[in-house]
Coordinates of C-alpha atoms and ligand atoms in Angstrom, one line a residue:
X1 CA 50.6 -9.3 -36.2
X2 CA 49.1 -10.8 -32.7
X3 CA 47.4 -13.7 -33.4
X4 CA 45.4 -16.0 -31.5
X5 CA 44.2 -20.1 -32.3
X6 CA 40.8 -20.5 -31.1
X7 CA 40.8 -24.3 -31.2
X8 CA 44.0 -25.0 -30.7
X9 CA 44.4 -28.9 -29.1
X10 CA 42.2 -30.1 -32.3
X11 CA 43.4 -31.4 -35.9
X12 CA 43.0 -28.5 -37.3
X13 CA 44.4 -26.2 -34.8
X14 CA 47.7 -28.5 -34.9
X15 CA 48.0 -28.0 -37.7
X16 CA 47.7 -24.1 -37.7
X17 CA 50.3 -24.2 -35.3
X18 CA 52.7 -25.7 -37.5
X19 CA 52.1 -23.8 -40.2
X20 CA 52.6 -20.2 -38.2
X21 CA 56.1 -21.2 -37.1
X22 CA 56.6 -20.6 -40.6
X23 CA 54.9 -17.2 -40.8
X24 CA 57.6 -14.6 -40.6
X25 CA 54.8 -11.4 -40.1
X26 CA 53.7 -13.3 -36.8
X27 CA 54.4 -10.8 -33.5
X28 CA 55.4 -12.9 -30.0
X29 CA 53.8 -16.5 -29.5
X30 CA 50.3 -17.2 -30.9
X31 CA 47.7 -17.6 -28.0
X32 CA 46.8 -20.5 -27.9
X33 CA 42.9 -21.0 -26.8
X34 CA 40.6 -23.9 -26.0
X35 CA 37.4 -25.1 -24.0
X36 CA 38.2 -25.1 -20.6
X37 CA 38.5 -28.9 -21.1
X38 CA 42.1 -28.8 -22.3
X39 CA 43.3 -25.1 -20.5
X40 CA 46.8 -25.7 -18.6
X41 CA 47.4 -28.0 -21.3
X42 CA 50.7 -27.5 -23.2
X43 CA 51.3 -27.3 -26.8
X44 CA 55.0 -27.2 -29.1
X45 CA 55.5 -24.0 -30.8
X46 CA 59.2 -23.2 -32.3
X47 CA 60.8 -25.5 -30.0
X48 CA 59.0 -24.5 -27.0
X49 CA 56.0 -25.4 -24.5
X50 CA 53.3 -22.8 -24.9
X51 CA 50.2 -23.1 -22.5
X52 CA 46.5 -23.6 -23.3
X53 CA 43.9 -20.7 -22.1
X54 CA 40.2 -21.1 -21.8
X55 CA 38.5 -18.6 -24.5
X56 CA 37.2 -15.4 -22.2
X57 CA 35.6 -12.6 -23.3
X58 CA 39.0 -10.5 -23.0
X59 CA 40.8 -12.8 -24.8
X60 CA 41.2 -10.8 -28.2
X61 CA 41.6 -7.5 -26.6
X62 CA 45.5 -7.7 -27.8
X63 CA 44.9 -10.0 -30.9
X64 CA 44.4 -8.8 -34.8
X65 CA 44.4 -12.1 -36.2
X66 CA 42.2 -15.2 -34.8
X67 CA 41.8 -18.1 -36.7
X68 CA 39.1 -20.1 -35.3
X69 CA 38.8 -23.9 -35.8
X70 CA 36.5 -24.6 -32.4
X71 CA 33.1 -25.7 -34.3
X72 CA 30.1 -23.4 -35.3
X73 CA 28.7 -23.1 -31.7
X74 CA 32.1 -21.7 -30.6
X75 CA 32.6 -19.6 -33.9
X76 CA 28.8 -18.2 -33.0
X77 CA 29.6 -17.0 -29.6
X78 CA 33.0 -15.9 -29.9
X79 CA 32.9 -14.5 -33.4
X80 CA 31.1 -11.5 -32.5
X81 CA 33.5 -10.5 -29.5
X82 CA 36.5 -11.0 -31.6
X83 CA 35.7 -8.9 -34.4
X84 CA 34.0 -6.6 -31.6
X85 CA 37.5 -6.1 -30.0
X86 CA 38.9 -5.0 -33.6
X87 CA 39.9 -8.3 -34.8
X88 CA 40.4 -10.2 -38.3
X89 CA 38.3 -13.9 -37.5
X90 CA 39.0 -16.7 -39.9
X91 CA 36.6 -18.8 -39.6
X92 CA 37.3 -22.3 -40.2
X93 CA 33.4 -23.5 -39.1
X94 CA 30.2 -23.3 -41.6
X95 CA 28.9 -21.0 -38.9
X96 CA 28.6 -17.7 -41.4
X97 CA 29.9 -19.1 -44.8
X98 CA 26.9 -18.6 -46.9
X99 CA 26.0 -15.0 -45.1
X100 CA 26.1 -12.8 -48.0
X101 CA 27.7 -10.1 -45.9
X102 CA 30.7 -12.5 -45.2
X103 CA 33.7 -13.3 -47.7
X104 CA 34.4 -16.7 -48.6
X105 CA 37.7 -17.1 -49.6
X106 CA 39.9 -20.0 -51.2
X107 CA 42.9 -16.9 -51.8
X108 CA 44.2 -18.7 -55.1
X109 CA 40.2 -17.8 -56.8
X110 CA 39.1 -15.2 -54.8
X111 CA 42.0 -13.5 -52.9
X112 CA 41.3 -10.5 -53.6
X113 CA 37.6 -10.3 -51.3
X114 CA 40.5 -10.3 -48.4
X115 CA 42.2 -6.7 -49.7
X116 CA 39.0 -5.1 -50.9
X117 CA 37.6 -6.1 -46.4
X118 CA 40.9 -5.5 -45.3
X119 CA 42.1 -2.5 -42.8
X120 CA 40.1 -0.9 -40.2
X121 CA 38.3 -2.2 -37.2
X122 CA 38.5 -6.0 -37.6
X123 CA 35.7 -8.6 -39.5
X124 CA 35.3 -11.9 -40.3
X125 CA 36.3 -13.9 -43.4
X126 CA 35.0 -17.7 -43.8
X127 CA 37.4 -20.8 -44.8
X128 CA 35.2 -23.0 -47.0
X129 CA 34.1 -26.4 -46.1
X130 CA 37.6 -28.9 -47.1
X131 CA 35.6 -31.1 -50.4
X132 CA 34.5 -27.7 -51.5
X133 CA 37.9 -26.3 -51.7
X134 CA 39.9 -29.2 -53.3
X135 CA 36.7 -28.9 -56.0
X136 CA 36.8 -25.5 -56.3
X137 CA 40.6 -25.5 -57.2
X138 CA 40.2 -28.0 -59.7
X139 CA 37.1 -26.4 -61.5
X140 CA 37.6 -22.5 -60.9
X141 CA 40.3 -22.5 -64.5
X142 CA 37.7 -24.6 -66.2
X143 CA 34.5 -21.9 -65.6
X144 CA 36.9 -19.3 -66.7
X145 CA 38.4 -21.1 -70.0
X146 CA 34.9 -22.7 -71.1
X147 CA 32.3 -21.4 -68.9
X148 CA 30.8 -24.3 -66.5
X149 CA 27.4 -25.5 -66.8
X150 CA 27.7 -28.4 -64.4
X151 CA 29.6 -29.9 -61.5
X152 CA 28.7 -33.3 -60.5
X153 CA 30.7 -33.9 -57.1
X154 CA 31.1 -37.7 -55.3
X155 CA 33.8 -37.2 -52.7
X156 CA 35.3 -39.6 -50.8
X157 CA 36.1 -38.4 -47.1
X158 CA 39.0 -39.2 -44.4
X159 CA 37.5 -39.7 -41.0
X160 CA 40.2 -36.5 -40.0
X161 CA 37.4 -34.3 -41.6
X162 CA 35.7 -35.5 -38.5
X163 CA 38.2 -34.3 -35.8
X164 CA 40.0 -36.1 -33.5
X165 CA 37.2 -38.3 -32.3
X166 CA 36.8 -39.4 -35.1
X167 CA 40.5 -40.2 -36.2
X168 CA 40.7 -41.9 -32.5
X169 CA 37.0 -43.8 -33.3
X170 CA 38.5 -45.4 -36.5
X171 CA 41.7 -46.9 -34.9
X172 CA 40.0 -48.1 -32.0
X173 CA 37.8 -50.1 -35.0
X174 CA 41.1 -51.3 -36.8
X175 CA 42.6 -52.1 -33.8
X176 CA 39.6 -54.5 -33.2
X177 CA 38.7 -52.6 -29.4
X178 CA 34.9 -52.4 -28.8
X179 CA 33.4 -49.1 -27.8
X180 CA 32.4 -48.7 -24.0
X181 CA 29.6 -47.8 -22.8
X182 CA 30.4 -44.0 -22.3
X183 CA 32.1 -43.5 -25.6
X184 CA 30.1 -41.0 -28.0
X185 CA 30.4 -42.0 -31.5
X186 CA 31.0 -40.2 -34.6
X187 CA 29.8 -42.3 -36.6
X188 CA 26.5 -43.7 -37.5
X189 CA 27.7 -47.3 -38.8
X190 CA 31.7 -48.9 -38.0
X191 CA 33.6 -46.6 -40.7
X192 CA 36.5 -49.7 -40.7
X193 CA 36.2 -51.8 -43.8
X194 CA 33.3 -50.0 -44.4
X195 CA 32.2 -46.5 -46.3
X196 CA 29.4 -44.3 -45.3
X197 CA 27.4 -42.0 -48.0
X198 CA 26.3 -40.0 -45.2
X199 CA 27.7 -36.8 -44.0
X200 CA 26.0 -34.7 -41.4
X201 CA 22.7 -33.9 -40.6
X202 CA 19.9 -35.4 -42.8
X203 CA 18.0 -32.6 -45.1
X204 CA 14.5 -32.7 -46.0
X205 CA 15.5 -32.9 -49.9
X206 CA 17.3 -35.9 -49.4
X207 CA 20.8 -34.5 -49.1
X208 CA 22.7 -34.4 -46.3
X209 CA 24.5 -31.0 -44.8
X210 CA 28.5 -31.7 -46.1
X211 CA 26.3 -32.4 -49.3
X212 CA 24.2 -28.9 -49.1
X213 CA 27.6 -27.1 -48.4
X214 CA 29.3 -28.2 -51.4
X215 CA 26.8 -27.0 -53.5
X216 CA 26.1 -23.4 -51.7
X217 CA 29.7 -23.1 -51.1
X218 CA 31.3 -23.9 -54.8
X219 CA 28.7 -21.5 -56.1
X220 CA 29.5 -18.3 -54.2
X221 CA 33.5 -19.1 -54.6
X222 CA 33.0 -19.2 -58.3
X223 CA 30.6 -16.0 -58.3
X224 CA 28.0 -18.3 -59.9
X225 CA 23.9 -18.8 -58.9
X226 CA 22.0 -21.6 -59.3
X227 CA 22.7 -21.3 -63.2
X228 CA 25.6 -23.5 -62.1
X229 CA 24.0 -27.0 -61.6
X230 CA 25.7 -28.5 -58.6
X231 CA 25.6 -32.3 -57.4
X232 CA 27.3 -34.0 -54.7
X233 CA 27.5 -37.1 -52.9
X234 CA 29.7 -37.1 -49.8
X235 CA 31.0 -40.1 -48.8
X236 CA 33.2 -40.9 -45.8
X237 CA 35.6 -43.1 -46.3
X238 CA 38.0 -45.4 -43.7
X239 CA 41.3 -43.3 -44.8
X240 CA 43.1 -41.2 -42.0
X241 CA 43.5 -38.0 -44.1
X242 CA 43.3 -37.0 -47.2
X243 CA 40.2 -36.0 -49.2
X244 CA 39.6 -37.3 -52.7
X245 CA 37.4 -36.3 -54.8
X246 CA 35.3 -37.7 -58.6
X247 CA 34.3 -34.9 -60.3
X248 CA 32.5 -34.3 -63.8
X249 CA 32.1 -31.1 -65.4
X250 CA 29.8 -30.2 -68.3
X251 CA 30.9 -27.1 -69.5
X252 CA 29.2 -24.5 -72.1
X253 CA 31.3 -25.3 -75.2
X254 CA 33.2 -28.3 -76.5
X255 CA 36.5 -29.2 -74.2
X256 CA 39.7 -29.3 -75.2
X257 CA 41.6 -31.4 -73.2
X258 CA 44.9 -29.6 -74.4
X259 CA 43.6 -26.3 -72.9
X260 CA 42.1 -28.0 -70.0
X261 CA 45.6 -29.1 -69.4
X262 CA 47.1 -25.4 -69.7
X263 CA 44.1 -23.5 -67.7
X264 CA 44.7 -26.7 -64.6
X265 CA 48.7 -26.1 -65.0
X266 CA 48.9 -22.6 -65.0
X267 CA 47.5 -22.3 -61.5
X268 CA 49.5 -21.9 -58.0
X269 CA 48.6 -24.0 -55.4
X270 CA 47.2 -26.9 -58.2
X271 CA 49.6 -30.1 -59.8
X272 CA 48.3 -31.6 -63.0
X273 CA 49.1 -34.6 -64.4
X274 CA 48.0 -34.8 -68.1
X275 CA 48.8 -38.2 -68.0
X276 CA 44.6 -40.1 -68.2
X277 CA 45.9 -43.0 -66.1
X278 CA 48.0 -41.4 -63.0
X279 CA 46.9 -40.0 -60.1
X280 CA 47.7 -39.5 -56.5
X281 CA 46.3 -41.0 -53.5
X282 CA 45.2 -39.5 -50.3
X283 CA 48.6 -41.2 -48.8
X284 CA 50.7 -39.5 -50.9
X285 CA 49.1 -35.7 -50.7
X286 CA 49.4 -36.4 -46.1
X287 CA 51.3 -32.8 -45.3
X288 CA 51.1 -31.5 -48.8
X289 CA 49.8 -28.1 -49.3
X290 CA 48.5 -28.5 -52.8
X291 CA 45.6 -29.7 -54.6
X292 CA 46.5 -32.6 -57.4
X293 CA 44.5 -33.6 -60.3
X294 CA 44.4 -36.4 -62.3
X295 CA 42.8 -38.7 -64.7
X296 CA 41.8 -36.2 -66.3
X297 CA 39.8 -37.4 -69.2
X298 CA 37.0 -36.4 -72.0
X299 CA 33.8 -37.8 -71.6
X300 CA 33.3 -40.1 -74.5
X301 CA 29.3 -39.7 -74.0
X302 CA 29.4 -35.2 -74.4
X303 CA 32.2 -33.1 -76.0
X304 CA 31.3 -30.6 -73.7
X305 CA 32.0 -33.1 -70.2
X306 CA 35.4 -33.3 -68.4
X307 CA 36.5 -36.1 -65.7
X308 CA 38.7 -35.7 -63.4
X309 CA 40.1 -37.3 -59.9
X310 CA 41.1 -34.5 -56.8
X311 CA 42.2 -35.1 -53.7
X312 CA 44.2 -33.0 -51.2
X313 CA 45.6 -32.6 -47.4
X314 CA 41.8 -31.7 -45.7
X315 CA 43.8 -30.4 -42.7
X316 CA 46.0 -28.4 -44.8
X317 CA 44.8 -26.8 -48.1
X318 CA 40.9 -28.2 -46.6
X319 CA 41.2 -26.1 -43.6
X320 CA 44.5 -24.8 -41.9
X321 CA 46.6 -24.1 -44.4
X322 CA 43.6 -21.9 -46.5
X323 CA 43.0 -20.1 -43.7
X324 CA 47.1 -19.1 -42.7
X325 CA 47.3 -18.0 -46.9
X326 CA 43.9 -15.5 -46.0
X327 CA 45.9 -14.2 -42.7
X328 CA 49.3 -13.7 -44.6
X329 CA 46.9 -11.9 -47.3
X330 CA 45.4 -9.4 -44.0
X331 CA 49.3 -9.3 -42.8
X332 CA 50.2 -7.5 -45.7
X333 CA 47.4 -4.8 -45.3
X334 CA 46.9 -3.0 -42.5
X335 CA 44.9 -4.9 -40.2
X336 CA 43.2 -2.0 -37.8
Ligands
NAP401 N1 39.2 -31.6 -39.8 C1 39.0 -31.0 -41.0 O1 39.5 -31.6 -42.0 C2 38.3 -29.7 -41.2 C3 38.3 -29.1 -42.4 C4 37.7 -27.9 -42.6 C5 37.0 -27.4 -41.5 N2 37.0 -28.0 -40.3 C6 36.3 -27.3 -39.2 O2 37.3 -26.9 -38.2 C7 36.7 -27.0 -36.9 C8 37.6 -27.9 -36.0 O3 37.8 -29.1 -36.6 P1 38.9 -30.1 -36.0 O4 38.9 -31.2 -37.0 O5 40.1 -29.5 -35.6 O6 38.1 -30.6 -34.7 P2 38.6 -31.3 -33.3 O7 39.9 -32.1 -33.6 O8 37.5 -32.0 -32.7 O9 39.0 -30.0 -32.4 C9 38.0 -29.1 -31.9 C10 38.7 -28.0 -31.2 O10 37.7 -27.0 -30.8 C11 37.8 -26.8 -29.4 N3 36.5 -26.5 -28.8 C12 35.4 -27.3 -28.8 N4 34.4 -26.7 -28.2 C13 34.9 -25.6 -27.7 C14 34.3 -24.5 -26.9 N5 33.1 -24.6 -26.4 N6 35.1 -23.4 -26.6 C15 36.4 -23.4 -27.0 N7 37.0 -24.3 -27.8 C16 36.2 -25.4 -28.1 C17 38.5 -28.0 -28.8 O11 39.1 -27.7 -27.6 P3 39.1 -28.7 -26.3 O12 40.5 -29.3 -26.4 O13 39.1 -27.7 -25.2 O14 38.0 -29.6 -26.4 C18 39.5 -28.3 -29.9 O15 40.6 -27.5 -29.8 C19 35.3 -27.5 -37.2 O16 34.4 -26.4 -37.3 C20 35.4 -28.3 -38.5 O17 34.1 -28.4 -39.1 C21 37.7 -29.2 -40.1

C-alpha cells in the first residue's frame, strides 16, 4: 500500500512515522506532507532522510492510504481531494467524526465498520478524539457484560494533546523563560504548577468542545444515543504525555467486580490490574501502545456503580497508533 502522512513534522505525525517502519504491508517510503512552512524539511524513516512536501492538489494521485494529523481546517480542505483521487483518509482531526455518514473507529470495539467501508474507490474513516478512546476501551466490556446507563468522565490531559506548541509552551514555563512578545500561546493561564479545567472552545451549555466530543464521540463508538448519560470534565494537566483518565460507571444491573475483572482482561489492546490500590501513571504508559486500568473499585454508595482510573500513550493508542491498527485493517482488504 502507498501511503502518505499528511501532518507529518507534528507529534502525532512522528509518531505515525515510527510506527509504519514497523508496517510490513507498506509499498516504497511514506510521503511525507506538511504546510509549506516545514517543506524541504527532512524527516528519519528506516534509517534514512526522507524530505518534507507541501500538500498540493496532486499529492494523492499515487496514494491509497493517508493518514492525516494536520488539524480540522487541513482535514476539511484536503479530505475531499484525497478520497476524490480514490484514497482511504484517516482522519486524526474532529473535522467529520460525528457525520453520521463517516465511521468512527477505535478497531478493538468497532473494527469491523473498516471491512464492511472497505474496497473500491477510497473514503474516509475518523480516529476519535485521544480521552475518548482510552474511555471507550475501558467501558466498551462493561456496556456489553451489564449494559451501561452512565459514564461520568474527569480526564486529566498532557499538554502533547495540544501539539508541539504546546509541549514547547510548557518547558519554556518550567524552565522559568518568559514569553516574547510574538509568541502565540496555547494556553489561556501558565499550565506549569498549575491545571486548567478548560479544553477548547467555550459552549453555550457550559461545556467546553474536548468536553462536547467526549460525550458525542463515546456514544456513537458504543452504538448508544443519548439513553447513555455521558459527563465529562476535561482537564489539562502540566504532564508531557500521557492521558489519564477518572471514570465512574453506573450500569443497568448490580456489578460484579469478579466479572468486571474478566470482561476488562479478556480484551486486546487493554491491561487490568484487579488489584483496588495499583495503577499506572502517565510516565509509565510514555511509548506504550495499550490502554491500563486500574483502581478498579465498587462504589460503596450504588451496587450498580464501578470506579476506575485509565490512562494511556495520547500520541499512540489516542491518536497515531489507532489510526496505523484502522490502515493495517484497509491493508488487508482491497483498498481500490
Ligand atoms: N496530540 C495528540 O495527542 C492528538 C491526539 C488525537 C488527535 N490529535 C489531532 O491530530 C492533529 C495533529 O495534532 P499534533 O499534536 O500532531 O499537532 P502539531 O504537533 O501541532 O502538528 C501539526 C501538523 O499539521 C501540519 N499542518 C498545520 N497546518 C497545515 C496546513 N495548512 N497544511 C498542511 N499541514 C498543516 C503541521 O505542518 P507544518 O510543520 O508545516 O506546520 C504539522 O505537521 C490535530 O487535529 C489534533 O487535534 C492530536
Amino acid at each position: 500500500m502507498k501511503t502518505a502522512v499528511l501532518g507529518a513534522t507534528g507529534l502525532v505525525g512522528r509518531a505515525m512515522l515510527k510506527l509504519l517502519e514497523g508496517c510490513s504491508w507498506l509499498s516504497g517510503d511514506p510521503l511525507l506532507l506538511a504546510s509549506s512552512r516545514s517543506a524541504g524539511s527532512k524527516l528519519r524513516f528506516r534509517g534514512r532522510e526522507l524530505t518534507v512536501q507541501e500538500v498540493t492538489e496532486d499529492s494523492f494521485s499515487d496514494v491509497d492510504i493517508a493518514l492525516f494529523s494536520g488539524g480540522g481546517a487541513t482535514s476539511r480542505t484536503w479530505g475531499p481531494v484525497a478520497t476524490g483521487s480514490g484514497t482511504w483518509v484517516i482522519d486524526n482531526s474532529s473535522a467529520f467524526r460525528t457525520q453520521e455518514s463517516i465511521p468512527l473507529v477505535v478497531p478493538e470495539i468497532n473494527g469491523s465498520l473498516v471491512q464492511i467501508r472497505s474496497g473500491g474507490g477510497g473514503g474516509l474513516i475518523a480516529n476519535p478524539n485521544c480521552s475518548t478512546i482510552q474511555v471507550a476501551m475501558a467501558v466498551a466490556p462493561l456496556n456489553e457484560v451489564f449494559g451501561l446507563r452512565e459514564v461520568h468522565v474527569t480526564t486529566m490531559q498532557a499538554v502533547s494533546g495540544g501539539g508541539r506548541k504546546a509541549v514547547e509552551e510548557l518547558e519554556r514555563q518550567v524552565a522559568g523563560q518568559p514569553s516574547s512578545a510574538g509568541d502565540d500561546e496555547v494556553f489561556p493561564q501558565l499550565i506549569a504548577a498549575n491545571v486548567i479545567p478548560a479544553i477548547g472552545s467555550a459552549l453555550d451549555d457550559g461545556s467546553y468542545e474536548e468536553e462536547n466530543k467526549v460525550v458525542k464521540e463515546l456514544r456513537k463508538i458504543l452504538g448508544r444515543g443519548t439513553d447513555l448519560a455521558v459527563t465529562c470534565t476535561a482537564v489539562r494537566v502540566p504532564v508531557i504525555n500521557g492521558h489519564s483518565a477518572a471514570v465512574r460507571v453506573v450500569c443497568d444491573r448490580p456489578v460484579d467486580l469478579e466479572a468486571a475483572h474478566l470482561a476488562l482482561g479478556d480484551r486486546p489492546g487493554l491491561e487490568v490490574t484487579n488489584d483496588p490500590h495499583d495503577y499506572l501513571t502517565p510516565r509509565q504508559v510514555d511509548g506504550q501502545r495499550i490502554v491500563h486500568v486500574g483502581r478498579v473499585r465498587l462504589d460503596p454508595a450504588d451496587d450498580r456503580a464501578l470506579l476506575c482510573w485509565v490512562v494511556a500513550d495520547n500520541l499512540l493508542k489516542g491518536a497515531a497508533w489507532n489510526a496505523v491498527q484502522i490502515a493495517e485493517l484497509l491493508a488487508r482488504e482491497p483498498a481500490s
